[in-house]
Short mmCIF file of C-alpha atoms and ligand atoms in Angstrom, two decimals:
data_model
loop_
_atom_site.label_atom_id
_atom_site.label_comp_id
_atom_site.label_asym_id
_atom_site.label_seq_id
_atom_site.Cartn_x
_atom_site.Cartn_y
_atom_site.Cartn_z
CA MET A 1 -17.93 19.94 -10.07
CA GLU A 2 -15.54 17.07 -9.45
CA LEU A 3 -13.88 15.96 -12.42
CA GLN A 4 -13.91 12.17 -11.95
CA GLU A 5 -16.75 10.68 -10.03
CA LYS A 6 -14.90 8.73 -7.03
CA ILE A 7 -16.35 5.02 -6.85
CA PRO A 8 -15.97 3.46 -3.38
CA VAL A 9 -13.85 0.40 -3.26
CA PRO A 10 -15.96 -2.09 -1.49
CA ILE A 11 -15.46 -3.03 2.08
CA PHE A 12 -15.91 -6.89 3.21
CA THR A 13 -15.91 -7.87 6.90
CA GLU A 14 -15.38 -11.42 8.09
CA VAL A 15 -13.33 -12.50 5.03
CA ASP A 16 -11.55 -15.97 5.57
CA ARG A 17 -9.21 -17.85 2.73
CA ASP A 18 -12.51 -19.60 1.49
CA VAL A 19 -14.55 -16.29 1.18
CA PHE A 20 -11.76 -14.53 -0.30
CA LEU A 21 -10.96 -17.34 -2.89
CA ARG A 22 -14.72 -17.74 -3.67
CA GLU A 23 -15.85 -14.22 -3.71
CA ILE A 24 -13.47 -11.90 -3.90
CA CYS A 25 -10.31 -12.90 -5.91
CA PRO A 26 -12.28 -14.15 -8.87
CA GLN A 27 -14.08 -10.55 -9.29
CA ARG A 28 -10.67 -9.19 -10.34
CA ARG A 29 -11.40 -5.94 -8.55
CA PRO A 30 -9.92 -4.23 -5.69
CA ALA A 31 -11.65 -4.78 -2.20
CA VAL A 32 -10.59 -3.62 1.04
CA LEU A 33 -10.78 -6.50 3.51
CA ARG A 34 -11.53 -5.16 7.29
CA GLY A 35 -10.99 -7.16 10.34
CA VAL A 36 -8.58 -10.11 9.01
CA PRO A 37 -6.30 -10.98 11.82
CA LEU A 38 -2.76 -9.73 11.12
CA GLY A 39 -1.04 -10.55 14.35
CA PRO A 40 0.57 -8.29 16.93
CA CYS A 41 1.81 -5.88 14.99
CA LEU A 42 -1.32 -3.84 14.97
CA GLU A 43 -0.57 -2.98 18.72
CA LYS A 44 3.14 -3.31 18.93
CA TRP A 45 4.65 -1.30 16.07
CA THR A 46 5.01 2.08 17.44
CA VAL A 47 8.17 4.07 16.28
CA GLU A 48 10.31 3.05 19.20
CA TYR A 49 9.59 -0.73 19.02
CA LEU A 50 10.20 -0.47 15.15
CA GLY A 51 13.70 1.05 15.91
CA GLN A 52 14.33 -1.20 18.83
CA LYS A 53 13.79 -4.66 16.60
CA GLY A 54 14.80 -3.27 13.14
CA ARG A 55 17.93 -2.10 14.59
CA ASP A 56 20.67 -0.36 12.32
CA LYS A 57 20.07 -2.49 9.50
CA PRO A 58 20.84 -0.21 6.73
CA VAL A 59 17.75 0.61 4.39
CA LYS A 60 17.87 2.47 1.12
CA ILE A 61 15.10 4.96 0.78
CA HIS A 62 13.73 7.74 -1.21
CA VAL A 63 13.96 11.24 0.28
CA SER A 64 12.07 14.21 -1.27
CA THR A 65 11.68 17.92 -0.96
CA VAL A 66 8.17 17.71 -1.44
CA PRO A 67 5.69 14.97 -0.19
CA GLN A 68 4.35 14.24 -4.07
CA MET A 69 7.25 12.08 -5.43
CA ASP A 70 7.85 12.67 -9.10
CA PHE A 71 9.53 10.26 -11.12
CA LEU A 72 9.66 12.06 -14.52
CA ARG A 73 11.61 15.24 -12.77
CA LYS A 74 13.08 12.88 -10.27
CA ASN A 75 12.69 15.32 -7.36
CA PHE A 76 13.59 12.67 -5.11
CA VAL A 77 16.80 11.25 -4.29
CA TYR A 78 18.01 7.62 -2.96
CA LYS A 79 19.75 7.70 0.52
CA THR A 80 20.88 5.08 2.95
CA LEU A 81 19.99 5.12 6.58
CA PRO A 82 19.91 2.82 9.37
CA PHE A 83 16.57 1.49 9.83
CA ASN A 84 15.88 3.04 13.32
CA GLU A 85 17.07 6.27 12.25
CA PHE A 86 15.00 6.31 9.07
CA VAL A 87 11.61 5.49 11.28
CA LYS A 88 12.37 8.21 13.67
CA ARG A 89 12.88 10.92 10.44
CA ALA A 90 9.64 9.65 8.52
CA SER A 91 7.72 9.71 11.75
CA GLU A 92 8.69 13.40 12.37
CA LYS A 93 7.31 16.58 10.35
CA LYS A 94 10.75 18.52 10.90
CA HIS A 95 14.08 17.08 11.20
CA SER A 96 17.32 18.37 12.73
CA ASP A 97 19.11 16.00 10.74
CA PHE A 98 18.45 15.69 6.91
CA PHE A 99 19.45 15.30 3.31
CA LEU A 100 18.03 17.93 1.40
CA CYS A 101 15.59 20.13 3.83
CA GLU A 102 14.19 20.30 7.31
CA ASP A 103 10.68 19.29 6.17
CA GLU A 104 11.83 16.38 3.75
CA SER A 105 9.48 13.59 3.18
CA TYR A 106 10.74 9.63 3.31
CA TYR A 107 9.37 6.59 1.60
CA LEU A 108 10.86 2.90 2.07
CA ARG A 109 9.96 0.11 -0.12
CA SER A 110 12.21 -2.45 1.35
CA LEU A 111 14.30 -4.83 -0.84
CA GLY A 112 16.12 -8.01 -1.01
CA GLU A 113 19.34 -9.09 0.47
CA ASP A 114 20.74 -8.98 -3.18
CA VAL A 115 18.59 -6.10 -4.32
CA ARG A 116 19.06 -7.32 -8.16
CA LYS A 117 18.20 -10.74 -7.65
CA GLU A 118 16.03 -11.66 -4.59
CA PRO A 119 12.25 -10.00 -4.19
CA ALA A 120 11.88 -8.63 -0.37
CA ASP A 121 10.84 -10.76 2.41
CA LEU A 122 10.10 -9.69 5.50
CA SER A 123 11.04 -12.89 7.66
CA LYS A 124 14.71 -12.69 5.85
CA GLN A 125 15.73 -9.10 6.09
CA PHE A 126 13.60 -8.31 9.46
CA PRO A 127 13.17 -11.55 11.06
CA ASP A 128 12.18 -9.87 14.58
CA LEU A 129 9.31 -7.48 13.13
CA ALA A 130 8.19 -10.19 10.91
CA GLU A 131 7.07 -12.58 13.67
CA ASP A 132 4.41 -9.87 14.55
CA PHE A 133 2.84 -9.82 11.27
CA HIS A 134 0.92 -12.59 10.13
CA ILE A 135 0.42 -12.99 6.40
CA PRO A 136 -2.83 -13.84 5.46
CA HIS A 137 -2.78 -17.36 4.11
CA PHE A 138 -5.11 -16.76 1.32
CA PHE A 139 -2.81 -18.26 -1.34
CA GLU A 140 -0.62 -21.64 -1.67
CA PRO A 141 2.81 -21.27 -0.14
CA ASP A 142 4.31 -21.68 -3.70
CA GLN A 143 2.54 -18.70 -4.86
CA PHE A 144 4.24 -16.40 -2.78
CA PHE A 145 6.60 -14.02 -4.18
CA SER A 146 7.70 -11.19 -1.63
CA SER A 147 6.66 -9.46 1.33
CA VAL A 148 7.50 -5.59 1.46
CA PHE A 149 7.64 -2.87 3.87
CA ARG A 150 5.95 0.44 2.89
CA ILE A 151 6.96 3.10 5.26
CA SER A 152 6.08 6.72 4.59
CA SER A 153 6.07 10.11 5.80
CA CYS A 154 2.75 11.79 6.38
CA GLY A 155 1.46 13.22 3.30
CA LEU A 156 3.95 11.15 1.13
CA GLN A 157 2.22 10.25 -2.42
CA LEU A 158 3.48 7.35 -4.67
CA TRP A 159 3.20 8.00 -8.30
CA THR A 160 0.24 5.69 -9.90
CA HIS A 161 1.74 2.30 -11.10
CA TYR A 162 0.96 -1.30 -11.73
CA ASP A 163 2.42 -4.28 -10.83
CA VAL A 164 2.14 -7.92 -12.14
CA MET A 165 1.56 -10.05 -9.04
CA ASP A 166 -1.70 -9.90 -7.13
CA ASN A 167 -1.39 -7.82 -4.03
CA LEU A 168 -2.63 -7.55 -0.48
CA LEU A 169 -1.60 -4.36 1.10
CA ALA A 170 -1.45 -4.27 4.87
CA GLN A 171 -2.13 -1.09 6.62
CA VAL A 172 -0.52 -1.75 9.97
CA THR A 173 -0.40 1.88 11.29
CA GLY A 174 -1.48 5.05 10.19
CA MET A 175 -4.39 5.77 7.33
CA LYS A 176 -3.58 5.89 3.87
CA ARG A 177 -5.70 6.97 0.74
CA VAL A 178 -5.35 4.83 -2.08
CA VAL A 179 -6.76 5.59 -5.62
CA LEU A 180 -7.11 2.84 -8.23
CA TYR A 181 -7.93 2.53 -11.95
CA SER A 182 -8.93 -0.48 -13.86
CA PRO A 183 -6.44 -2.01 -16.18
CA GLN A 184 -8.94 -1.29 -19.12
CA ASP A 185 -8.50 2.54 -18.31
CA ALA A 186 -4.75 2.22 -19.40
CA LEU A 187 -5.15 4.23 -22.38
CA HIS A 188 -6.05 7.13 -20.31
CA LEU A 189 -3.50 7.04 -17.95
CA TYR A 190 -0.85 8.48 -20.14
CA LEU A 191 1.65 5.60 -19.28
CA SER A 192 5.36 5.83 -19.53
CA GLY A 193 6.58 1.73 -18.98
CA ASP A 194 4.28 0.65 -15.43
CA LYS A 195 3.88 4.35 -14.38
CA SER A 196 1.24 6.97 -15.21
CA GLU A 197 2.69 10.42 -16.24
CA VAL A 198 -0.59 12.15 -14.71
CA LEU A 199 1.32 12.74 -11.25
CA ASP A 200 -1.07 15.28 -9.83
CA ILE A 201 -4.44 13.00 -9.88
CA ASP A 202 -6.29 15.49 -7.80
CA ALA A 203 -5.70 18.38 -10.19
CA PRO A 204 -4.45 17.05 -13.23
CA ASP A 205 -3.32 19.35 -16.28
CA LEU A 206 -6.15 18.71 -18.64
CA LYS A 207 -4.50 20.33 -21.54
CA ARG A 208 -1.81 17.74 -21.21
CA PHE A 209 -3.79 15.09 -20.34
CA PRO A 210 -7.18 15.60 -21.71
CA GLU A 211 -8.15 11.59 -21.71
CA PHE A 212 -7.46 11.36 -18.24
CA VAL A 213 -11.11 12.39 -17.25
CA LYS A 214 -12.31 9.35 -18.73
CA ALA A 215 -10.56 7.01 -16.41
CA LYS A 216 -12.51 6.00 -13.51
CA ARG A 217 -11.45 6.50 -10.23
CA TYR A 218 -11.91 4.08 -7.57
CA GLU A 219 -11.20 5.20 -4.18
CA CYS A 220 -10.63 4.00 -0.35
CA VAL A 221 -9.10 5.19 2.92
CA LEU A 222 -7.24 2.45 4.45
CA GLU A 223 -7.40 2.10 8.37
CA PRO A 224 -4.67 0.28 10.62
CA GLY A 225 -5.44 -3.40 10.29
CA ASP A 226 -7.31 -3.17 6.82
CA LEU A 227 -6.03 -5.29 3.81
CA LEU A 228 -6.66 -3.83 0.37
CA PHE A 229 -6.67 -6.19 -2.45
CA ILE A 230 -5.22 -5.09 -5.48
CA PRO A 231 -5.55 -7.48 -8.33
CA ALA A 232 -2.53 -7.80 -10.75
CA LEU A 233 -2.42 -5.04 -13.54
CA TRP A 234 -4.90 -2.49 -11.51
CA PHE A 235 -3.17 0.75 -11.21
CA HIS A 236 -2.73 2.37 -7.69
CA ASN A 237 -1.73 5.82 -6.46
CA THR A 238 -0.99 5.80 -2.37
CA THR A 239 -1.10 8.87 -0.34
CA ALA A 240 -0.29 8.53 3.50
CA LEU A 241 -2.97 10.56 5.56
CA GLN A 242 -0.44 9.95 8.61
CA PHE A 243 2.84 8.66 9.27
CA GLY A 244 2.41 5.02 8.57
CA VAL A 245 3.70 1.67 8.09
CA GLY A 246 2.40 -1.09 5.89
CA VAL A 247 3.26 -4.22 4.35
CA ASN A 248 2.41 -5.66 1.14
CA VAL A 249 2.67 -8.98 -0.22
CA PHE A 250 2.61 -10.37 -3.84
CA TRP A 251 1.90 -13.56 -4.75
CA ARG A 252 1.82 -15.29 -8.18
CA HIS A 253 -1.88 -15.66 -9.56
CA LEU A 254 -0.52 -17.19 -12.65
CA PRO A 255 1.63 -20.52 -13.26
CA ALA A 256 5.13 -19.50 -12.29
CA ASP A 257 6.60 -19.80 -15.48
CA SER A 258 4.76 -17.05 -16.73
CA TYR A 259 6.64 -14.56 -15.07
CA ASP A 260 10.13 -13.05 -15.71
CA LYS A 261 12.67 -14.65 -13.65
CA LYS A 262 14.78 -11.56 -13.26
CA ASP A 263 12.26 -9.46 -11.62
CA PRO A 264 12.89 -8.83 -7.96
CA TYR A 265 9.79 -5.78 -7.73
CA GLY A 266 7.09 -7.86 -9.16
CA ASN A 267 6.71 -5.21 -11.85
CA LYS A 268 7.99 -7.06 -15.21
CA ASP A 269 5.45 -7.92 -17.69
CA PRO A 270 4.80 -11.47 -18.05
CA VAL A 271 7.11 -13.26 -20.49
CA ALA A 272 4.31 -13.74 -22.89
CA ALA A 273 3.19 -10.09 -23.06
CA THR A 274 6.90 -8.90 -23.34
CA ARG A 275 7.07 -11.53 -26.34
CA ALA A 276 4.04 -10.06 -27.78
CA LEU A 277 5.18 -6.40 -27.52
CA GLN A 278 8.46 -7.18 -28.94
CA ALA A 279 6.47 -8.76 -31.89
CA LEU A 280 4.53 -5.70 -32.54
CA GLU A 281 7.82 -3.31 -32.51
CA ARG A 282 9.08 -6.11 -35.41
CA ALA A 283 5.12 -5.81 -37.05
CA LEU A 284 5.95 -1.72 -36.78
CA ARG A 285 9.43 -1.82 -38.25
CA ALA A 286 8.09 -4.08 -41.48
CA LEU A 287 5.13 -1.35 -41.76
CA ASP A 288 8.07 1.37 -41.94
CA GLU A 289 8.93 -0.17 -45.43
CA LEU A 290 5.65 1.25 -47.11
CA PRO A 291 4.58 4.60 -47.62
CA ALA A 292 2.63 6.69 -45.02
CA ASP A 293 -0.87 5.82 -46.71
CA TYR A 294 -0.56 2.25 -46.54
CA GLN A 295 0.75 2.41 -43.00
CA ASP A 296 -2.24 4.18 -41.96
CA PHE A 297 -4.31 1.65 -43.57
CA TYR A 298 -2.69 -1.43 -42.28
CA GLY A 299 -2.07 0.03 -38.99
CA ARG A 300 -5.95 0.39 -38.80
CA ARG A 301 -6.54 -3.08 -39.43
CA MET A 302 -3.85 -4.23 -37.12
CA ILE A 303 -5.82 -1.98 -34.54
CA GLN A 304 -8.99 -3.84 -35.25
CA ARG A 305 -7.59 -7.34 -35.00
CA ILE A 306 -5.95 -6.84 -31.98
CA GLN A 307 -9.09 -5.33 -30.35
CA LYS A 308 -11.36 -8.21 -31.79
CA GLN A 309 -8.92 -10.74 -30.22
CA THR A 310 -7.89 -9.48 -27.16
CA TYR A 311 -10.54 -7.12 -25.37
CA CYS A 312 -12.74 -8.94 -22.93
CA ASP A 313 -16.01 -6.78 -24.22
CA GLY A 314 -15.15 -8.02 -27.68
CA LEU A 315 -16.30 -6.19 -30.60
CA SER A 316 -17.84 -3.02 -28.49
CA ALA A 317 -14.67 -1.07 -28.37
CA THR A 318 -15.02 -0.21 -32.03
CA SER A 319 -18.16 -1.31 -34.05
CA ALA A 320 -16.27 -3.38 -36.00
CA GLN A 321 -17.98 -5.21 -38.91
CA GLU A 322 -17.63 -8.91 -39.60
CA ASP A 323 -14.32 -9.73 -40.59
CA SER A 324 -14.51 -12.04 -43.64
CA ASP A 325 -11.00 -12.43 -43.82
CA SER A 326 -10.44 -15.92 -42.36
CA THR A 327 -6.96 -15.53 -41.97
CA LEU A 328 -7.59 -12.51 -39.36
CA THR A 329 -10.25 -14.29 -37.79
CA SER A 330 -9.29 -17.94 -37.55
CA ARG A 331 -8.23 -17.65 -33.92
CA GLN A 332 -10.89 -15.91 -32.48
CA PHE A 333 -13.02 -19.07 -32.45
CA THR A 334 -10.32 -21.04 -30.80
CA LYS A 335 -10.18 -18.32 -27.68
CA PRO A 336 -12.22 -19.88 -24.61
CA GLY A 337 -15.01 -17.32 -23.66
O1 AKG B 401 1.55 1.42 0.36
C1 AKG B 401 2.17 1.90 -0.34
O2 AKG B 401 2.92 2.81 -0.24
C2 AKG B 401 2.47 1.69 -2.28
C3 AKG B 401 1.87 0.22 -2.22
C4 AKG B 401 2.35 -0.56 -3.47
O3 AKG B 401 2.56 0.15 -4.28
C5 AKG B 401 2.00 -1.96 -3.58
O4 AKG B 401 1.66 -2.77 -2.57
O5 AKG B 401 2.07 -2.53 -4.73
FE1 FE2 B 402 2.46 -1.12 -6.08
#
């Protein structure tokens, strides 16, 4: 019996800006968009052509001895290669030149010019290649955040994580399996920051991660030319079924000032969420002044208070009884439905 039921990500054809904005984006659910024009990249981006146009621009890459990258045990190293040499190596199974071993795996997540300050932008770092890739104009130009090369060796698996921007992941060449989990399943994913500690999602260690089976697994296989809409906060885990070249485009779904200004990757929590998490830490330090049984009592009440106020499905998470304490419930009446 399979661990988790696989829920297919729906595939939409003939999606234009209008359909995307009216029917797909507001659902806040992942969707595969097939047949959206992406430009000549679909025919042009061979290994040879990428090398010619990307030239010897240095790129910082992940290199690992095994295709499943592990951020906990750090089984990969960061190395720098000229783009053309990197593409050649990523496209081959065995390498004559290598860092770790002859069948090492490669992954490029392209970066901005000033890595710490600027988000990646294909048109700045790879202008000759950016011409071939037509970004779908499904959002306003001032919402654009970054465009990022995603180039992987065959088999390369990137750990489950979330980003805070809306995202269109374009698969230009090669097939890629993507598994997604809803933000509502966050508690079943054993998070360490923005990443899930469950690395082997196909054969998880259920002694360590017993709750993982409760997470609903959404899955799709991207083909060249497909776009995957990944709404902000949706977890995703990608496996390149072949050597593949992708580009993802992040854009701001919330007002611009909701985001952390020092976030070149698009994965820092919105400023209000960071403030809320800091306030929670303060609240926990305050509770620490009390004996354990009082902490338990107030801790439970705080959890219920948070659930009532924030869960989209309201009280269903706990069969919370009507709370008669008006100081605790006053805000719930002002929350839009
Ligand atoms: O395609 C990949 O390798 C990863 C994509 C990803 O994490 C993203 O687009 O945010
Ligand atoms: Fe991502």
